[in-house]
PDB file of C-alpha atoms in Angstrom:
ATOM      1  CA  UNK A1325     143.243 184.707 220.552  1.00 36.00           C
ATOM      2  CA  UNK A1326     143.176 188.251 220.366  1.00 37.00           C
ATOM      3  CA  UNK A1327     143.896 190.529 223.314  1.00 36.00           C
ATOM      4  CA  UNK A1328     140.756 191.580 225.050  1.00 45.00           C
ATOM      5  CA  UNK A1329     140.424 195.310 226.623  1.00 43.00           C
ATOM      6  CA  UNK A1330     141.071 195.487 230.666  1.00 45.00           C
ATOM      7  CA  UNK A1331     140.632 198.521 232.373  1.00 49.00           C
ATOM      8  CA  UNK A1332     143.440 197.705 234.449  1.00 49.00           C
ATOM      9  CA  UNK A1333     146.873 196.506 234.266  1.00 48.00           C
ATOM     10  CA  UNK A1334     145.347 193.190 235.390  1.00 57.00           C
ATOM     11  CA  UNK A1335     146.675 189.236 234.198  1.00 64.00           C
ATOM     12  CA  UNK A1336     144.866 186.939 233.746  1.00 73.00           C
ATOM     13  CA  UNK A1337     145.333 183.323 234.247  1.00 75.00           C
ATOM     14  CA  UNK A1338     146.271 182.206 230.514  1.00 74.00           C
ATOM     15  CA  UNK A1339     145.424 178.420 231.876  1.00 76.00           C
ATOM     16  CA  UNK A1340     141.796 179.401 233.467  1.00 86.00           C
ATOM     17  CA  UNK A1341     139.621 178.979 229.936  1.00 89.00           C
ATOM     18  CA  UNK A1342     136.383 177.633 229.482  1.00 91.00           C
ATOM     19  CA  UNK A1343     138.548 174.334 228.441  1.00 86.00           C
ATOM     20  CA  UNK A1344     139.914 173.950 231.469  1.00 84.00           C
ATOM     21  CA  UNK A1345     137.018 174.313 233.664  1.00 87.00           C
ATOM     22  CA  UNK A1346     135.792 171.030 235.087  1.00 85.00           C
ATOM     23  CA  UNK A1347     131.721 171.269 235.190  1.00 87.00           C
ATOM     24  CA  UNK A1348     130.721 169.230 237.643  1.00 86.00           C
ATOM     25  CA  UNK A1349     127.204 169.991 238.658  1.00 90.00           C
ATOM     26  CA  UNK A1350     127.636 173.468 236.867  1.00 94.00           C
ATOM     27  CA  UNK A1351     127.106 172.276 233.542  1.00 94.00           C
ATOM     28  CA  UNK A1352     123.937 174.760 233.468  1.00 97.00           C
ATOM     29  CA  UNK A1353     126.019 177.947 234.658  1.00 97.00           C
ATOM     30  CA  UNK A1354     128.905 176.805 232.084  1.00 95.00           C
ATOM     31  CA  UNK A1355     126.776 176.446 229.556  1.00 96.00           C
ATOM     32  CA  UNK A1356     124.803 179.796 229.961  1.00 97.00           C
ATOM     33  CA  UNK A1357     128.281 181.848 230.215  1.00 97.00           C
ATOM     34  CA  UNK A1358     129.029 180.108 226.629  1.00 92.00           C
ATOM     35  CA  UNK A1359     126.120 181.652 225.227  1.00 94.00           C
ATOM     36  CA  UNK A1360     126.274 184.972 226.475  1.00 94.00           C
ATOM     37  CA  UNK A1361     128.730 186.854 224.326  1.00 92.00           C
ATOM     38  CA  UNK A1362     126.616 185.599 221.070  1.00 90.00           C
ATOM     39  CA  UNK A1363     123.342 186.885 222.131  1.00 92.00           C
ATOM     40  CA  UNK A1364     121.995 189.709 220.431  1.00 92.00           C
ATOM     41  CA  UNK A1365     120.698 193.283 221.687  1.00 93.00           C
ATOM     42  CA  UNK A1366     118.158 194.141 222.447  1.00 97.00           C
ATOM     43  CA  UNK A1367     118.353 191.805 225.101  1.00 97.00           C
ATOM     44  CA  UNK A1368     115.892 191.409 228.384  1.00 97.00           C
ATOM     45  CA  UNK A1369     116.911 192.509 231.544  1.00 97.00           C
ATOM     46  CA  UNK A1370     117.511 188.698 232.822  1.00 97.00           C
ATOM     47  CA  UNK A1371     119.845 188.186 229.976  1.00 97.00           C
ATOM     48  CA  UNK A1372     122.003 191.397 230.522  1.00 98.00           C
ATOM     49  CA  UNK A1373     122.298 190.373 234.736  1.00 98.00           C
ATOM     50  CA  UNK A1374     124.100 187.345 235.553  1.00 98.00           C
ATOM     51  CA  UNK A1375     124.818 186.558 239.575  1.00 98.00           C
ATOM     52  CA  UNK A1376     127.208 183.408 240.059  1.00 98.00           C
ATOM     53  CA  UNK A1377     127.629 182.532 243.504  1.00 98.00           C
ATOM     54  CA  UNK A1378     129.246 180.171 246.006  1.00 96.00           C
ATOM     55  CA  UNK A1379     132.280 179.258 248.187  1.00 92.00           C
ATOM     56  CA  UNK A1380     135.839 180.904 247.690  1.00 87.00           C
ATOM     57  CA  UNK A1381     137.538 178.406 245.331  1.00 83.00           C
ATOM     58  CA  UNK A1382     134.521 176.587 243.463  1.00 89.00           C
ATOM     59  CA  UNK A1383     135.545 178.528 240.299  1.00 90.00           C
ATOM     60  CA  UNK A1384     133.833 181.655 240.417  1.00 96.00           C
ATOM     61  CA  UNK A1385     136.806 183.565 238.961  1.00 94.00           C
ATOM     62  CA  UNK A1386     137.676 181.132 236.864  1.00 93.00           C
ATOM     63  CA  UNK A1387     134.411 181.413 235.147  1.00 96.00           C
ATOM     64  CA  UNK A1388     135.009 184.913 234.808  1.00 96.00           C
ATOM     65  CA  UNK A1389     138.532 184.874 233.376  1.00 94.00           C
ATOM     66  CA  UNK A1390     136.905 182.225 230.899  1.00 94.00           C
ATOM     67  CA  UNK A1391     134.703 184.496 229.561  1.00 94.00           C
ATOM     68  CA  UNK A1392     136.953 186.852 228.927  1.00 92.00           C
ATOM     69  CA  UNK A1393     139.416 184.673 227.262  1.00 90.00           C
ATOM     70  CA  UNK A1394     136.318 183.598 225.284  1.00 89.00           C
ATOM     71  CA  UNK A1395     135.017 186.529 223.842  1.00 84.00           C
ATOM     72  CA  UNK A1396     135.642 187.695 220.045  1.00 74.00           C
ATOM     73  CA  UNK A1397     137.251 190.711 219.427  1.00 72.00           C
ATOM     74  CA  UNK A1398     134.299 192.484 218.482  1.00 74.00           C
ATOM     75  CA  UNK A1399     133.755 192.491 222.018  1.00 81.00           C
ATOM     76  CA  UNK A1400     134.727 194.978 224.535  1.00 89.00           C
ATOM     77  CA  UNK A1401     135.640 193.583 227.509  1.00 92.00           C
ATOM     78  CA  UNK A1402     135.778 194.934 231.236  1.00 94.00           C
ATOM     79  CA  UNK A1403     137.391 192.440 234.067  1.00 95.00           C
ATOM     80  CA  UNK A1404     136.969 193.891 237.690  1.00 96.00           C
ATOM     81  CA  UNK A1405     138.869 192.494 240.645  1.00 96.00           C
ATOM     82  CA  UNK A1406     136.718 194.425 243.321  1.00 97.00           C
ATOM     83  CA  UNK A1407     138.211 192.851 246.430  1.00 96.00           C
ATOM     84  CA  UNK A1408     141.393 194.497 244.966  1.00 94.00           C
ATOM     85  CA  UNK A1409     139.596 197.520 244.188  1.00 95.00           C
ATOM     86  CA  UNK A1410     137.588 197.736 247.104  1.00 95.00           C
ATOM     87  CA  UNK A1411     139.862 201.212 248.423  1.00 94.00           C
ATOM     88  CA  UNK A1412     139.776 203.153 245.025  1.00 93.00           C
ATOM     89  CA  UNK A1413     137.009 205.810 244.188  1.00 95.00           C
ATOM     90  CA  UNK A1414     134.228 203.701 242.718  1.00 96.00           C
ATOM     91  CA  UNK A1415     133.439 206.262 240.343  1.00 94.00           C
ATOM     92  CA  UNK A1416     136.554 206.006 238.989  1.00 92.00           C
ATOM     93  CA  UNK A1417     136.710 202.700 238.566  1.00 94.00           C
ATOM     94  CA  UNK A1418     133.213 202.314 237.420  1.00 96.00           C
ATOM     95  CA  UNK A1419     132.683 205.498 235.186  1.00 94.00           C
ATOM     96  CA  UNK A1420     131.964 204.680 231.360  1.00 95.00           C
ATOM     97  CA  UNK A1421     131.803 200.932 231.992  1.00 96.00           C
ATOM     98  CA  UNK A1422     128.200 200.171 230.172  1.00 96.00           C
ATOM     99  CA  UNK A1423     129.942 200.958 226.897  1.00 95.00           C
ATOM    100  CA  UNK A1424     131.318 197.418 227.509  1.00 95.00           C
ATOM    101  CA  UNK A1425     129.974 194.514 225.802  1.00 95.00           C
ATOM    102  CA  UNK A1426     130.672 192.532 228.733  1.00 96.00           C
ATOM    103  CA  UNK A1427     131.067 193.938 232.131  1.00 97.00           C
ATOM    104  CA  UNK A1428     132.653 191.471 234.964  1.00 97.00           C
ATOM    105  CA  UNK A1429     132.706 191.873 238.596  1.00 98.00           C
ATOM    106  CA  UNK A1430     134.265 189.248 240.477  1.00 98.00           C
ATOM    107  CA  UNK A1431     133.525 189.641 244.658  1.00 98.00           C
ATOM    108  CA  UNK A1432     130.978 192.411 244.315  1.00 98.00           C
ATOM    109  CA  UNK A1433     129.910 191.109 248.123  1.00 98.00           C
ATOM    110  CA  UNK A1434     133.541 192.719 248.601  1.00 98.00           C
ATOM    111  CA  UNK A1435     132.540 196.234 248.469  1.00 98.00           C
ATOM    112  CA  UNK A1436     128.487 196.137 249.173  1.00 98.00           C
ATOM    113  CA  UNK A1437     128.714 197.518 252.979  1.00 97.00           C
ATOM    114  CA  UNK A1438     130.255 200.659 251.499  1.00 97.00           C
ATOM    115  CA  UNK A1439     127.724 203.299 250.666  1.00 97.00           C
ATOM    116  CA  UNK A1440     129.774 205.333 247.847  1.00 97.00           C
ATOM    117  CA  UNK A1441     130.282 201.759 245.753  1.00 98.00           C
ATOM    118  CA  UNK A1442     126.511 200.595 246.300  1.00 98.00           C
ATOM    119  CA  UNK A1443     125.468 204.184 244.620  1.00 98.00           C
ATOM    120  CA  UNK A1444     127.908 203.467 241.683  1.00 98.00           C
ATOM    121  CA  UNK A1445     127.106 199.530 241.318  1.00 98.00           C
ATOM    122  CA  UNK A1446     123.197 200.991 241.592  1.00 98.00           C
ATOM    123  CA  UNK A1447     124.106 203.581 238.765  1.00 98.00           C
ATOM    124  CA  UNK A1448     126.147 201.023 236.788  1.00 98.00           C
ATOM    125  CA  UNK A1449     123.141 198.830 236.565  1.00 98.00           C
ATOM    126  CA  UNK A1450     120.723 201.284 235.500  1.00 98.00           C
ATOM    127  CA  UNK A1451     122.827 202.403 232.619  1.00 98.00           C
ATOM    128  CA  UNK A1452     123.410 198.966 231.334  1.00 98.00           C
ATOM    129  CA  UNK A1453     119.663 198.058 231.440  1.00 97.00           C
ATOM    130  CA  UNK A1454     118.732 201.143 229.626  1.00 97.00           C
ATOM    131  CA  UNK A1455     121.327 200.316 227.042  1.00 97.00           C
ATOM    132  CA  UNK A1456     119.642 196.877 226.225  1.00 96.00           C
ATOM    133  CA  UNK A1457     123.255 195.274 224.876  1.00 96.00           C
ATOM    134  CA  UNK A1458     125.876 195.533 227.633  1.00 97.00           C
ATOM    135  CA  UNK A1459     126.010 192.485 230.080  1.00 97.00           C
ATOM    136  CA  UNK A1460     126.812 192.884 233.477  1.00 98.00           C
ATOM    137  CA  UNK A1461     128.038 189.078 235.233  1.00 98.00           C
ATOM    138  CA  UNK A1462     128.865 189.248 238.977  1.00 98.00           C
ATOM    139  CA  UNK A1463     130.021 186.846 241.377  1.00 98.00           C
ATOM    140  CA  UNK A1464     129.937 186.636 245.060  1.00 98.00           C
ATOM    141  CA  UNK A1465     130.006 184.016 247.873  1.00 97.00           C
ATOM    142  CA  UNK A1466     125.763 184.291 248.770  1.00 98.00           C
ATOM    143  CA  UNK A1467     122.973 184.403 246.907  1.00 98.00           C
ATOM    144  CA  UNK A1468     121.854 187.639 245.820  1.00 98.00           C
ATOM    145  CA  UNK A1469     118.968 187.663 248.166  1.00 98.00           C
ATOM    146  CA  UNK A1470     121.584 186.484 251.143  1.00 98.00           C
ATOM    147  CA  UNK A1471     124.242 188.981 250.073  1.00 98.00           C
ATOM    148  CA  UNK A1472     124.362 191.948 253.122  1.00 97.00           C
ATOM    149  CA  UNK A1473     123.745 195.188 250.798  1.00 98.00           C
ATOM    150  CA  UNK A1474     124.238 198.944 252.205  1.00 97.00           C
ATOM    151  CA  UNK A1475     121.639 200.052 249.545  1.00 98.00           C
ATOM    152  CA  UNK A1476     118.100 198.333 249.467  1.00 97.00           C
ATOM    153  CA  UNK A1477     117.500 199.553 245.839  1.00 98.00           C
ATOM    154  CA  UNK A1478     120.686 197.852 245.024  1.00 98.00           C
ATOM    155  CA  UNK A1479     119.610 194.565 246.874  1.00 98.00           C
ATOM    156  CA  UNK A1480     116.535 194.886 244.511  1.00 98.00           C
ATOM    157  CA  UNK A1481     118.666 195.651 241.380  1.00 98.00           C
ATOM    158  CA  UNK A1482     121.024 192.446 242.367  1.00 98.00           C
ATOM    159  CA  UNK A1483     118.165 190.285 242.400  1.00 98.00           C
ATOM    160  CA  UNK A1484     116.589 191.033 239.000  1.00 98.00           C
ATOM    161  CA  UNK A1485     120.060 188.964 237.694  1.00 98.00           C
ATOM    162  CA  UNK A1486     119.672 185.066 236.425  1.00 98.00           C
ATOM    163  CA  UNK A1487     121.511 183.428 239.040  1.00 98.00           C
ATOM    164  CA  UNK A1488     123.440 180.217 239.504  1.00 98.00           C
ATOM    165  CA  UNK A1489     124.952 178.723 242.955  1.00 98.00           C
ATOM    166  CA  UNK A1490     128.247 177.040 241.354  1.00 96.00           C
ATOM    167  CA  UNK A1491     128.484 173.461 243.551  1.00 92.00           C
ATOM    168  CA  UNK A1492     131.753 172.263 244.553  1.00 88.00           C
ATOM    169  CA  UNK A1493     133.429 169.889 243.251  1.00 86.00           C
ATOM    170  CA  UNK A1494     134.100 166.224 244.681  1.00 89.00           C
ATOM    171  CA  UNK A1495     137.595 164.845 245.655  1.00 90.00           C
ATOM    172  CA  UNK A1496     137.370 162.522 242.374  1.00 90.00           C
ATOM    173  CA  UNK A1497     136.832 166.516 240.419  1.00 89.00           C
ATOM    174  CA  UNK A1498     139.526 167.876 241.567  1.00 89.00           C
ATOM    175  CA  UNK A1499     141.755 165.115 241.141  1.00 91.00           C
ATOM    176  CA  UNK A1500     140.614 165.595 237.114  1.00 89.00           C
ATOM    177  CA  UNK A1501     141.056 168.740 237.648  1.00 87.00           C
ATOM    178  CA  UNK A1502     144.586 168.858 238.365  1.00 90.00           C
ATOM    179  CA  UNK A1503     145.282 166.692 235.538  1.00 90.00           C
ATOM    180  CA  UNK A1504     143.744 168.671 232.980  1.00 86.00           C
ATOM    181  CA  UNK A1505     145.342 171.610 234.252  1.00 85.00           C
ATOM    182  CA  UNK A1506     148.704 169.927 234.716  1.00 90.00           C
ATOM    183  CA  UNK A1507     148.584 168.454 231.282  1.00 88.00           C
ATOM    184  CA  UNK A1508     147.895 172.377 230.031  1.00 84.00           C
ATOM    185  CA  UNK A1509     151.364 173.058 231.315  1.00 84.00           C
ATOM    186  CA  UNK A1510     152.920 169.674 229.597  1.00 88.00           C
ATOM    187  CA  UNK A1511     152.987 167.625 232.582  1.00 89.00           C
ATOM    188  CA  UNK A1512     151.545 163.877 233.152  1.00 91.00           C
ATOM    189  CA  UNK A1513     149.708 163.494 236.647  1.00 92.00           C
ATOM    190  CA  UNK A1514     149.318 160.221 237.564  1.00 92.00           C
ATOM    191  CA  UNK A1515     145.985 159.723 239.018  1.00 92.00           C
ATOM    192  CA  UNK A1516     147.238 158.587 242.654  1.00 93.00           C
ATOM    193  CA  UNK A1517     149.533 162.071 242.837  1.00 93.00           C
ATOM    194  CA  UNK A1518     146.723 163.828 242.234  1.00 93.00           C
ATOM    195  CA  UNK A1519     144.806 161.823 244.985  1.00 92.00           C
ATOM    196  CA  UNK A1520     147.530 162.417 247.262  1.00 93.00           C
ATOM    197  CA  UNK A1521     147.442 165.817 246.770  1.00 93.00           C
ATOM    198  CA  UNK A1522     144.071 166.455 247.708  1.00 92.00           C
ATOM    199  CA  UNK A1523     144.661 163.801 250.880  1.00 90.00           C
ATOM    200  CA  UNK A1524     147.419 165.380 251.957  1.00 90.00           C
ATOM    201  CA  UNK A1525     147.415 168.999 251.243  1.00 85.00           C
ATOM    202  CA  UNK A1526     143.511 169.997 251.911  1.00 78.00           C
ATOM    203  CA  UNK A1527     140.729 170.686 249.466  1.00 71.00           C
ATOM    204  CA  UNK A1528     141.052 173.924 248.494  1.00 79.00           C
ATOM    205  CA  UNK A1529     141.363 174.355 244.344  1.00 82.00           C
ATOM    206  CA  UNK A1530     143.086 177.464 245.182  1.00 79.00           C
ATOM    207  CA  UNK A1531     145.829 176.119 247.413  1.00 86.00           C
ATOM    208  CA  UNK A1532     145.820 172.899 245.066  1.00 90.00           C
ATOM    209  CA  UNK A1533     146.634 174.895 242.062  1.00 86.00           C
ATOM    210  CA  UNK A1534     148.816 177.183 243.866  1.00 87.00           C
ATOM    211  CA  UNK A1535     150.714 173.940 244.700  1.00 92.00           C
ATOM    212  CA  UNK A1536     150.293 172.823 241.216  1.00 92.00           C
ATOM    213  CA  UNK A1537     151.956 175.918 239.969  1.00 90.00           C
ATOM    214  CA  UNK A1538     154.988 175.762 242.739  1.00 92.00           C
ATOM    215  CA  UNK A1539     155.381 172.017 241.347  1.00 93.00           C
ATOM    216  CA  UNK A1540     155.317 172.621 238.006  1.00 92.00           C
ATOM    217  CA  UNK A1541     158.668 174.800 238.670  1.00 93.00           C
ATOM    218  CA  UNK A1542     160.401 172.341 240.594  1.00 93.00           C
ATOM    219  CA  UNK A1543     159.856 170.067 238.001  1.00 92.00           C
ATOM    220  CA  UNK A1544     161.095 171.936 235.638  1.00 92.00           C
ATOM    221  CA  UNK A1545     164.220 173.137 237.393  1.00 93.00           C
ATOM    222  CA  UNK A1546     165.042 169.413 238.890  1.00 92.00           C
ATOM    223  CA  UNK A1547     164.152 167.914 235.879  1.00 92.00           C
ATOM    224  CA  UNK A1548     161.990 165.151 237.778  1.00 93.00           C
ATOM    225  CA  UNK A1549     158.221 163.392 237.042  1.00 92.00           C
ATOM    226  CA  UNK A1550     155.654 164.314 239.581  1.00 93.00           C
ATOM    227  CA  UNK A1551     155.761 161.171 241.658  1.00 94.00           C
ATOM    228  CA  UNK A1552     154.809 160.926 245.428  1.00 94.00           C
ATOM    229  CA  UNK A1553     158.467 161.136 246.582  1.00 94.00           C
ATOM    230  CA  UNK A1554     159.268 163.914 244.499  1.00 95.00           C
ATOM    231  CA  UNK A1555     155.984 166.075 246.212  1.00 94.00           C
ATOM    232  CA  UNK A1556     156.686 165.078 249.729  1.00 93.00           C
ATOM    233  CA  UNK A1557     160.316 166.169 249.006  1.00 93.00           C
ATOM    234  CA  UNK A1558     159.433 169.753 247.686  1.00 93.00           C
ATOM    235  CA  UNK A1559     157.056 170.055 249.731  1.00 91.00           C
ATOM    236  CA  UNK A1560     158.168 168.526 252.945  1.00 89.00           C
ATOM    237  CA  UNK A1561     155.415 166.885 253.711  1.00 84.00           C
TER     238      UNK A1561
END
């Protein structure tokens, strides 16, 4: 896969693909994000806004890093981490970015109660519809009609996006979940350590994966199997 153009020194996840994405109930969302990079300009207003909401950890980001990972080379790319960037000049960060194929902006409901980014994310908008080819895919925790925005005109803008509320996933999800993702890093989880994990260390794919990760090097360095003795061992639990 080729490299894809960031307009920061930022890493991605190599493990967070569309691959490794569990659907769920988001099979619509997953299957629109797919389809995006392949449709052709000039495209409608609907098609060049996406909004993808819902709860920190239902795989908002991971969406996001997907579709980069996804997308040809032909594509230029722009990933933005705006909770990260939520203290830099917006205009710098922003500046130039509708010559992007694809433009993402993960946690825009990071930076909306500031006036200075709701003027650039206003101005960013405008320039991509006008442009009929770049498109802009945002993701925050609300709705775009629930999402508290500085500018009204903005609100307005936000709500002209197609827009998907991602669902979370059940305990038996997750528990695939972790397998798929553990098997992407070459190791077998049995089915009740992957229950046990969720039981025992709460339901949050972040944490979980966190975990995962943490795990992963222990097993490597002890050269053990992830079994439920090894887990409550490294993790004293």
């Amino acid at each position: 896969m080729p490299p894809q153009q960031l307009p920061l020194a930022v890493q991605l996840p190599d493990d967070e693909t569309f691959e490794t994405f569990h659907k769920g109930s988001n099979e619509t969302a997953l299957k629109w994000l797919h389809t995006l990079p392949q449709k052709q300009a000039p495209l409608e207003t609907s098609e060049q806004l996406t909004w993808l909401s819902g709860p920190e950890g239902v795989g908002k980001s991971h969406l996001l890093h997907s579709l980069v990972a996804s997308s040809s080379e032909n594509n230029r790319v722009f990933y933005f981490p705006l909770k990260e960037l939520a203290g830099v000049d917006p205009d710098a960060v922003l500046q130039g970015a509708e010559q992007a194929s694809i433009i993402c902006l993960d946690d825009v409901d990071s930076v909306t109660d500031n006036e200075s980014w709701c003027y650039e994310l206003f101005a960013l908008i405008n320039r991509v519809t006008d442009n009929e080819y770049s498109r802009l895919v945002m993701t925050a925790q609300q709705s775009a009609v629930k999402t508290n925005v500085s500018l009204p005109d903005l609100h307005s803008r936000f709500q002209w996006a197609t827009a998907f509320q991602l669902q979370p996933l059940t305990d038996e999800d997750k528990a695939q979940v972790l397998s798929l993702r553990a098997q992407f890093r070459g190791l077998e989880l049995p089915d009740d350590v992957a229950a046990f994990m969720i039981q025992r260390l709460g339901r949050s794919m972040r944490e979980l994966m966190n975990t995962l990760n943490e795990l992963d090097k222990a097993s490597i360095t002890y050269q053990r199997r992830l079994t439920i003795p090894f887990i409550k061992k490294i993790l004293s639990v």
